[in-house]
mmCIF file of C-alpha atoms and ligand atoms in Angstrom:
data_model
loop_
_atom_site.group_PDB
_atom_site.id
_atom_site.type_symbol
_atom_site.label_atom_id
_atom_site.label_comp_id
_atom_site.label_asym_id
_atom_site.label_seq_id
_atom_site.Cartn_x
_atom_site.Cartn_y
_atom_site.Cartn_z
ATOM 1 C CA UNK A 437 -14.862 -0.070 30.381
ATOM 2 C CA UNK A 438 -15.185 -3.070 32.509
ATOM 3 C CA UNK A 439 -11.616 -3.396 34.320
ATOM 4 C CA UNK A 440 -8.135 -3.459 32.520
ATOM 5 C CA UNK A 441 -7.582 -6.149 30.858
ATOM 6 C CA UNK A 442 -4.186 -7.563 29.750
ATOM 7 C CA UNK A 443 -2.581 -6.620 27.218
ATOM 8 C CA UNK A 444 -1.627 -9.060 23.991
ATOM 9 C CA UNK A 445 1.547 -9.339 22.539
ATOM 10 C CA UNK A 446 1.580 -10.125 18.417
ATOM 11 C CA UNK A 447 5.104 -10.660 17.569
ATOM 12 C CA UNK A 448 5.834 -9.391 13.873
ATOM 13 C CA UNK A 449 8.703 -12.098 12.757
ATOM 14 C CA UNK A 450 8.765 -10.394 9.327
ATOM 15 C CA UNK A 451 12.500 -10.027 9.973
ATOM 16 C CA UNK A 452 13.739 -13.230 10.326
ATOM 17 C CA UNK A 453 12.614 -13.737 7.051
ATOM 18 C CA UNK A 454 14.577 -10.585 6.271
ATOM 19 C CA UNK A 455 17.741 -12.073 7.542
ATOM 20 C CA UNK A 456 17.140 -15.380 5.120
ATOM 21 C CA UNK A 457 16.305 -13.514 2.036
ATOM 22 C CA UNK A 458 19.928 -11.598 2.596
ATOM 23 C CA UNK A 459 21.097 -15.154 1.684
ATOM 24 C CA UNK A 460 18.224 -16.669 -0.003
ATOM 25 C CA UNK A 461 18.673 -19.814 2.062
ATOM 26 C CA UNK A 462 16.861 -21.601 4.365
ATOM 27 C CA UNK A 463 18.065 -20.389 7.499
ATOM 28 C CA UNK A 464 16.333 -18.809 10.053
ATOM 29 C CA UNK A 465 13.190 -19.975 9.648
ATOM 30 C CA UNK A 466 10.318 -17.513 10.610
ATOM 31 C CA UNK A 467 8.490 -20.971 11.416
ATOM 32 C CA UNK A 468 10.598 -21.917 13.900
ATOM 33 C CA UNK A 469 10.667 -18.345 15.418
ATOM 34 C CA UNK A 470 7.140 -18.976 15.823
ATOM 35 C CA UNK A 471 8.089 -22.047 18.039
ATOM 36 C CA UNK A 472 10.708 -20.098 20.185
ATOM 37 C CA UNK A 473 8.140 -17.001 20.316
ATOM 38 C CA UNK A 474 5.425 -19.044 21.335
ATOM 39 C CA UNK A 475 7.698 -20.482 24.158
ATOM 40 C CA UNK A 476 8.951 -16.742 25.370
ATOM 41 C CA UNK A 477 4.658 -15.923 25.469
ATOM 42 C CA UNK A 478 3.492 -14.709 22.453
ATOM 43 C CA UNK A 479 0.047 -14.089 22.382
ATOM 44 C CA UNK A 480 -0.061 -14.073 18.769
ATOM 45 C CA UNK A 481 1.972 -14.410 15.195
ATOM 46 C CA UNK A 482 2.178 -10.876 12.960
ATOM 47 C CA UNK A 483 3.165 -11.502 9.454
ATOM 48 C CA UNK A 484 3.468 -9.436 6.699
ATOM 49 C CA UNK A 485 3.327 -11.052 3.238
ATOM 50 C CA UNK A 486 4.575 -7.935 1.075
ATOM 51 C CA UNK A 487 3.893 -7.474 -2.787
ATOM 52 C CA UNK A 488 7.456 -7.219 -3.357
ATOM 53 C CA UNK A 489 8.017 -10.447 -1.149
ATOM 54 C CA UNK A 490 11.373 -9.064 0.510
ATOM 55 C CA UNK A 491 11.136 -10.955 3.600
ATOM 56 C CA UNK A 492 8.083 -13.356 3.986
ATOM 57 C CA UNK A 493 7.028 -15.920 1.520
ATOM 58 C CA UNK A 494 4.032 -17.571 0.252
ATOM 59 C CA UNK A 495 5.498 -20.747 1.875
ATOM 60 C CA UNK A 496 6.037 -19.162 5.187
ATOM 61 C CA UNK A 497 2.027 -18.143 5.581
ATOM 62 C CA UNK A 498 1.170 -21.620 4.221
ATOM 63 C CA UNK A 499 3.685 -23.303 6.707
ATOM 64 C CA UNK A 500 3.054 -20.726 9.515
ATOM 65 C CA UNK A 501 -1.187 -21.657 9.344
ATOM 66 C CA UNK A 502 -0.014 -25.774 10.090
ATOM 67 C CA UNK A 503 2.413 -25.510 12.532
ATOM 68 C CA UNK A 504 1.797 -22.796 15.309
ATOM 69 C CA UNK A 505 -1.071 -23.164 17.177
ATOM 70 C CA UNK A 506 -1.107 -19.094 17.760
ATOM 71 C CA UNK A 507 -3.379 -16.943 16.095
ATOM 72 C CA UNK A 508 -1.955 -15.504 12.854
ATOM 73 C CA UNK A 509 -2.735 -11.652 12.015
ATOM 74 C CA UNK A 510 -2.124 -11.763 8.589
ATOM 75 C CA UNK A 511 -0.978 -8.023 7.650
ATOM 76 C CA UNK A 512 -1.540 -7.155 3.899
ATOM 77 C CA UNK A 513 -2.172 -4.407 1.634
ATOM 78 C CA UNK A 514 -5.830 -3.820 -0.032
ATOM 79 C CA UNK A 515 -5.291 -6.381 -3.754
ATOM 80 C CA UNK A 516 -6.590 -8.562 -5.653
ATOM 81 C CA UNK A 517 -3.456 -10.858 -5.208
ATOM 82 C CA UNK A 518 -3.697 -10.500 -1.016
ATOM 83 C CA UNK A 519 -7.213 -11.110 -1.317
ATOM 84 C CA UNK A 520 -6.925 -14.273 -2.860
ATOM 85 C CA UNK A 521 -4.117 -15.504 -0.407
ATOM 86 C CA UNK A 522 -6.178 -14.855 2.790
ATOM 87 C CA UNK A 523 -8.798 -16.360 1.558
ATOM 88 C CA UNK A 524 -6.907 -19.812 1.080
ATOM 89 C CA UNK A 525 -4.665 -19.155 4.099
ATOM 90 C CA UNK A 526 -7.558 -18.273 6.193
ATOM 91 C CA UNK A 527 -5.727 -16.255 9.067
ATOM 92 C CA UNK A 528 -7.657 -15.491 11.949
ATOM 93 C CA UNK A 529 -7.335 -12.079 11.623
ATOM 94 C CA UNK A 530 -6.562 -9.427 8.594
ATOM 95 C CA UNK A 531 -4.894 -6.370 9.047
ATOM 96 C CA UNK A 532 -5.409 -4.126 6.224
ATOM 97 C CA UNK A 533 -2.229 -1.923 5.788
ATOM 98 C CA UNK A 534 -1.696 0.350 3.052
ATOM 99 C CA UNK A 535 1.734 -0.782 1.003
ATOM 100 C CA UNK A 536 4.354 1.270 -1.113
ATOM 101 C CA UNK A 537 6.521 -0.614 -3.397
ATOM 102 C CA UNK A 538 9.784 2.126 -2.809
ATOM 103 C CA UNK A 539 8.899 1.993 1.633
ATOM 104 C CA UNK A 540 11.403 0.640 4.017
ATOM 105 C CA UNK A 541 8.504 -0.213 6.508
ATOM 106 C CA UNK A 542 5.192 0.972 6.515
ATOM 107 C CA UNK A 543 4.413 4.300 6.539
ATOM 108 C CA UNK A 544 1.379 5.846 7.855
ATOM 109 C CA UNK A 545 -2.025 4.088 8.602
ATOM 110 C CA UNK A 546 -4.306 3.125 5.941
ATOM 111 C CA UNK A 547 -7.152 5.918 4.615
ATOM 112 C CA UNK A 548 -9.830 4.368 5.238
ATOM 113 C CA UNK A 549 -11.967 7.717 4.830
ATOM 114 C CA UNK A 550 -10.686 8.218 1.312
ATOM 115 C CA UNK A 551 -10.409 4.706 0.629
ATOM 116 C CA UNK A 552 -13.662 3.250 2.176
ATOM 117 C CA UNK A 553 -15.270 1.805 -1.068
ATOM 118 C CA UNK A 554 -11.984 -0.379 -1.354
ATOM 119 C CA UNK A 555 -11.662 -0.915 1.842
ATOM 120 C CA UNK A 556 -15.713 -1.981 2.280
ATOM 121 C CA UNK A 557 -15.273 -4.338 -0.954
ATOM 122 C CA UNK A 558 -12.254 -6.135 0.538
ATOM 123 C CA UNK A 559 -13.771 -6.261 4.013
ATOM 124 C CA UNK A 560 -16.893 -7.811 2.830
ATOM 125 C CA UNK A 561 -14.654 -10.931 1.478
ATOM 126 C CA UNK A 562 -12.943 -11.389 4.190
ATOM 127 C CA UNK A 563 -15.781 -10.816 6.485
ATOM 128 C CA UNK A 564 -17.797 -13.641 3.784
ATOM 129 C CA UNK A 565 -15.061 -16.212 4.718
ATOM 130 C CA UNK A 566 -15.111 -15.710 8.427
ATOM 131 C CA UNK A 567 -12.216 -13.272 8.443
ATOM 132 C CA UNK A 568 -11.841 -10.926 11.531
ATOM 133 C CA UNK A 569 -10.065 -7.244 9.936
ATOM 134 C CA UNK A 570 -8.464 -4.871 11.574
ATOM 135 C CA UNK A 571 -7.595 -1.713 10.225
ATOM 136 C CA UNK A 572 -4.044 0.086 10.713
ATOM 137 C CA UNK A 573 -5.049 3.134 10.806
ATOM 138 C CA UNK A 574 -3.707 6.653 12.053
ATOM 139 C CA UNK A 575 -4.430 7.798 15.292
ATOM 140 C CA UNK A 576 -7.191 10.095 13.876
ATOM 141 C CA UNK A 577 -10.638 10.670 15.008
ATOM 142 C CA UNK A 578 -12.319 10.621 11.829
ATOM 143 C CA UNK A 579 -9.944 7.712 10.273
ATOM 144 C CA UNK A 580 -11.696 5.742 13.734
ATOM 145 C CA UNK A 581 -14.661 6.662 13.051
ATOM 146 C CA UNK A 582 -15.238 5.628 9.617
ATOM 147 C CA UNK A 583 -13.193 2.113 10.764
ATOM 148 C CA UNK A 584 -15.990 1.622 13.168
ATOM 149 C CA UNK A 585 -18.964 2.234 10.027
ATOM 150 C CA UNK A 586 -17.218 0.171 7.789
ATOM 151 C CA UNK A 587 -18.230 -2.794 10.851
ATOM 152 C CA UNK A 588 -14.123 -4.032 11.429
ATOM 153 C CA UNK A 589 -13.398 -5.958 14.763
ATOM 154 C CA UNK A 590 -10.698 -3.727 15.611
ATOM 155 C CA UNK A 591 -8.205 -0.900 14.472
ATOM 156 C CA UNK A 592 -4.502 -1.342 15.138
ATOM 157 C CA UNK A 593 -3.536 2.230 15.620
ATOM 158 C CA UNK A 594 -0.002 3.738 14.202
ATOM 159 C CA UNK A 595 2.477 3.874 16.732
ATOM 160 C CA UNK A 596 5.243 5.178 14.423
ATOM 161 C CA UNK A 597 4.723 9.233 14.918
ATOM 162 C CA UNK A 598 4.864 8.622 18.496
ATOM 163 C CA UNK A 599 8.449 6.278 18.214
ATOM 164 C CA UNK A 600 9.508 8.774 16.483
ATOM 165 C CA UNK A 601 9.363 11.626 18.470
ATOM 166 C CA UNK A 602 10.849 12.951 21.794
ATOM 167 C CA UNK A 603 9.995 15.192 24.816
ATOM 168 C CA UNK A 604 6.859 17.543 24.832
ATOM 169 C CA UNK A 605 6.132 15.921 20.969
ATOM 170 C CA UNK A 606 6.363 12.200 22.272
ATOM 171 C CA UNK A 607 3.977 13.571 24.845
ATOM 172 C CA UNK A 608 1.607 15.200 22.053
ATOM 173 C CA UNK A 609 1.631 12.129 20.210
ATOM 174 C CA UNK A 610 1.215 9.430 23.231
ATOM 175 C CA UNK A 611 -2.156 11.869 24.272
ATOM 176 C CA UNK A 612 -3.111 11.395 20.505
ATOM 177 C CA UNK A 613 -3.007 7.604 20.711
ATOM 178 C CA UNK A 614 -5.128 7.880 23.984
ATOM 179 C CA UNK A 615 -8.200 10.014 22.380
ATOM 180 C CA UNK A 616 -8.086 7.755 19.360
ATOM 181 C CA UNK A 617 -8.254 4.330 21.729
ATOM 182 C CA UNK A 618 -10.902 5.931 24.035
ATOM 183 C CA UNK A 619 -13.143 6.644 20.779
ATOM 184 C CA UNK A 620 -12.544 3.393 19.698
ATOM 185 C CA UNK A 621 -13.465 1.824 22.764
ATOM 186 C CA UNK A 622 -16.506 4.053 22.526
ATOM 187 C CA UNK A 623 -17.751 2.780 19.512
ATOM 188 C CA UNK A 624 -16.833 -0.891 19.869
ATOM 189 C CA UNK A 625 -13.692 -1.295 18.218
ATOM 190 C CA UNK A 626 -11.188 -3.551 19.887
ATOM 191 C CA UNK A 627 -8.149 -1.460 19.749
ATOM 192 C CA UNK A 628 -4.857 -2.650 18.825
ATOM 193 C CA UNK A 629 -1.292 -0.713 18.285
ATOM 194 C CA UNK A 630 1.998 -1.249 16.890
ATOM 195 C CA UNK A 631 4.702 0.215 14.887
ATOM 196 C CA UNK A 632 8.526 1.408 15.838
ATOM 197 C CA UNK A 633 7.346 0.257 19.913
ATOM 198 C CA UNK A 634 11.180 -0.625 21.467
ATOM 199 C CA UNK A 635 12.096 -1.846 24.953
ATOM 200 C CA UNK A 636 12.363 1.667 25.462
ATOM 201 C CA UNK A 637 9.069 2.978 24.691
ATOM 202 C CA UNK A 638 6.421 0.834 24.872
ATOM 203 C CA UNK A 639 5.546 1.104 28.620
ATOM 204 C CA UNK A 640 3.542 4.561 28.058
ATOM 205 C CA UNK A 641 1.352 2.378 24.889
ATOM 206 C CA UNK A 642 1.309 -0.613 26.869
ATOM 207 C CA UNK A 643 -0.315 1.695 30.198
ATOM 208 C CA UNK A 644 -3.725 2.565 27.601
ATOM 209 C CA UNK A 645 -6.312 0.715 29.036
ATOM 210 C CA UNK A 646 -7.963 0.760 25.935
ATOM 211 C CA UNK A 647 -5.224 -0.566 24.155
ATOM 212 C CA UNK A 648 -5.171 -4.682 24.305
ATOM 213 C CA UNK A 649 -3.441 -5.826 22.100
ATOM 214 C CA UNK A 650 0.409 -4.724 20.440
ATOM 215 C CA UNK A 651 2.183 -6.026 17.580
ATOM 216 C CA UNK A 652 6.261 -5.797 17.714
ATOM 217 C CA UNK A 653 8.705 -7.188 15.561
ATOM 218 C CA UNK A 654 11.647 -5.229 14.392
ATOM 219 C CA UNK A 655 12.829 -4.038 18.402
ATOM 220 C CA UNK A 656 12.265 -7.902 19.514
ATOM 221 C CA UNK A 657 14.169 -9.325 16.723
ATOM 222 C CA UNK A 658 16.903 -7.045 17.313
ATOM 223 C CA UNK A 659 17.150 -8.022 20.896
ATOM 224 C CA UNK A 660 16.969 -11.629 20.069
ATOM 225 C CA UNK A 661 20.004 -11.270 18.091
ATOM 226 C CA UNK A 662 22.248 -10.924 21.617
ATOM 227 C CA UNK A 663 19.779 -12.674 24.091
ATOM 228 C CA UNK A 664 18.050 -15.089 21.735
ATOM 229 C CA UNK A 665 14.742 -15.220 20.385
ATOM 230 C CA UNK A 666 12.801 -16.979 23.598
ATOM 231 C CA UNK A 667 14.275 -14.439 25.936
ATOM 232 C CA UNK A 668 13.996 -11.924 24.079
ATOM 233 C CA UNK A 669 9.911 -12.101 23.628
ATOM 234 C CA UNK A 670 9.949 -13.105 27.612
ATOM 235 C CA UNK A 671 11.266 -9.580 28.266
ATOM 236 C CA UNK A 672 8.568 -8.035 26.577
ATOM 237 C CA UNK A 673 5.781 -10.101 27.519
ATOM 238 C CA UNK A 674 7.121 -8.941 31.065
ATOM 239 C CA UNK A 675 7.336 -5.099 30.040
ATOM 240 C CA UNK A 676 3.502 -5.450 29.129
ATOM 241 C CA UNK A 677 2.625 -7.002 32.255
ATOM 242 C CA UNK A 678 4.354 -4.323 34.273
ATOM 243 C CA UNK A 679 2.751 -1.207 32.617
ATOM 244 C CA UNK A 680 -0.163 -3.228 32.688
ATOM 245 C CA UNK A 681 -0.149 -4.112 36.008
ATOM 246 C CA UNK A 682 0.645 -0.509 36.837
ATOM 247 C CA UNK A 683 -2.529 0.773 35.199
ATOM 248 C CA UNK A 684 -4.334 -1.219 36.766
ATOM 249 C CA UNK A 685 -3.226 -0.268 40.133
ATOM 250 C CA UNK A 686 -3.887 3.401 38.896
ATOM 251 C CA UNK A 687 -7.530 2.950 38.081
ATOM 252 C CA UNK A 688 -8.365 1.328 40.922
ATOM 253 C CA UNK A 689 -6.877 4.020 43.583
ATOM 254 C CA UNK A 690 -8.914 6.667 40.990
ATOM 255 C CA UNK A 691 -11.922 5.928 41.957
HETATM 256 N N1 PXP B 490 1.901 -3.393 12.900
HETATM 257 C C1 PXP B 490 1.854 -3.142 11.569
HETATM 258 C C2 PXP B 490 0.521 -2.940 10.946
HETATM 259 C C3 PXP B 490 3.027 -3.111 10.791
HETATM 260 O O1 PXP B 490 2.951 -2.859 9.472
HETATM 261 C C4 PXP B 490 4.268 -3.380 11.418
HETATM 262 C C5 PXP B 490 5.508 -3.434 10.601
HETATM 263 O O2 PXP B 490 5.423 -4.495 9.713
HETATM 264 C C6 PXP B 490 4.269 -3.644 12.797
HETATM 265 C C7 PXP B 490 3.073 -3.622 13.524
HETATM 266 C C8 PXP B 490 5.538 -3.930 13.546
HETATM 267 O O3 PXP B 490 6.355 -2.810 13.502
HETATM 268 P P1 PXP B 490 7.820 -2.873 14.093
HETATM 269 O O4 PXP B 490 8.571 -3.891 13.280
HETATM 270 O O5 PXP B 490 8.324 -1.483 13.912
HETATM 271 O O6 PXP B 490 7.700 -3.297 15.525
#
């Protein structure tokens, strides 16, 4: 590995979109989030057009692609329907996910070693069309592995075990994350993360060299609701720099 480089920040704005559907209005606009996010230093735009369309809308993506003049990571599950969208949307990058009608979020990466002929067919479309894919996958060897065979740019590895635990467990989890980005790495993967990262925990994710890029939503739209959207994406960009920073610092004095 040549150096650390910075870190990326993807914000997921999946939620404002949550907090219009409540009302099925028109206000707030997950367009305009991507103004104010953009503004705070986003590196990039994470949305998630679901099946059951709870929060984001057709008309978001389509909007979303003309105005901001971030990157979009387009994160949708392996069908037909998705397909077909990304292909007329065109995002810069696809992030397969797998998708459960009854979920509350995602849950779990997506199989790509049971699912790899699916995965492979869907791939190859996007691929066709100038699509970068990343896979959001689990934080397991052979689930990186086949990720790297089946030729994606990157993985986005599953954060959520490791939000979810504490103590000796969060420290389990945070060393599985590592292996998994170092193998990456290894085989040419960029490596991505993301899922249930907070103010609180991200520092640890953020301070894998291998890791360079994160995708947030639900903590920073949370935050936004008492400090405002802008501010509240500042803080984080500033988070990443830090552990960042700090990592840097460490690899140099290691040698
Ligand atoms: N990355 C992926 C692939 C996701 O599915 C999600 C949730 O939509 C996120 C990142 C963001 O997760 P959170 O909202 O918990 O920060």
């Amino acid at each position: 590995m040549g150096g650390v480089l910075p870190v990326r920040l993807g914000v997921n704005l999946d939620h404002v979109a949550t907090v219009r559907q409540a009302r099925k209005t028109t206000e707030p606009n997950p367009v305009q989030a991507a103004l104010l996010a953009e503004l705070g230093g986003a590196d990039q735009i994470t949305i998630h057009l679901r099946e059951d369309r709870r929060h984001i809308q057709d008309y978001d993506l389509e909007l979303m692609r003309r105005v901001t003049q971030l990157p979009i990571n387009q994160e949708m599950g392996v069908t037909e329907e998705m397909l077909g969208i990304a292909l007329r949307i065109h995002p810069n990058v696809a992030c397969l996910v797998p998708e459960k009608r009854a979920e509350v979020t995602t849950e779990g990466g997506l199989d790509v070693v049971g699912n790899r002929e699916r995965v492979a067919h869907a791939m190859e479309r996007l691929h066709a069309a100038g699509i970068a894919v990343s896979l959001f996958i689990d934080p397991e060897p052979a689930q990186v592995r086949v990720a790297a065979e089946l030729g994606a740019e990157a993985i986005e590895l599953h954060t959520g075990e490791y939000a979810n635990s504490r103590d000796a467990e969060q420290a389990t989890q945070l060393h599985r994350l590592e292996a998994a980005a170092v193998l990456g790495n290894d085989l040419g993967l960029e490596v991505h993360a993301g899922h249930g990262l907070t103010y609180q925990n991200v520092s640890r994710v953020a301070s894998i060299p291998q890791i360079v890029e994160l995708n947030i939503g639900h903590s920073i739209i949370a935050r936004a609701l008492y400090v405002g959207l802008r501010q509240a994406v500042t803080e984080m960009r500033t988070l990443l720099t830090e552990a960042r920073n700090e990592a840097r610092l460490n690899s140099l004095s290691d040698k």
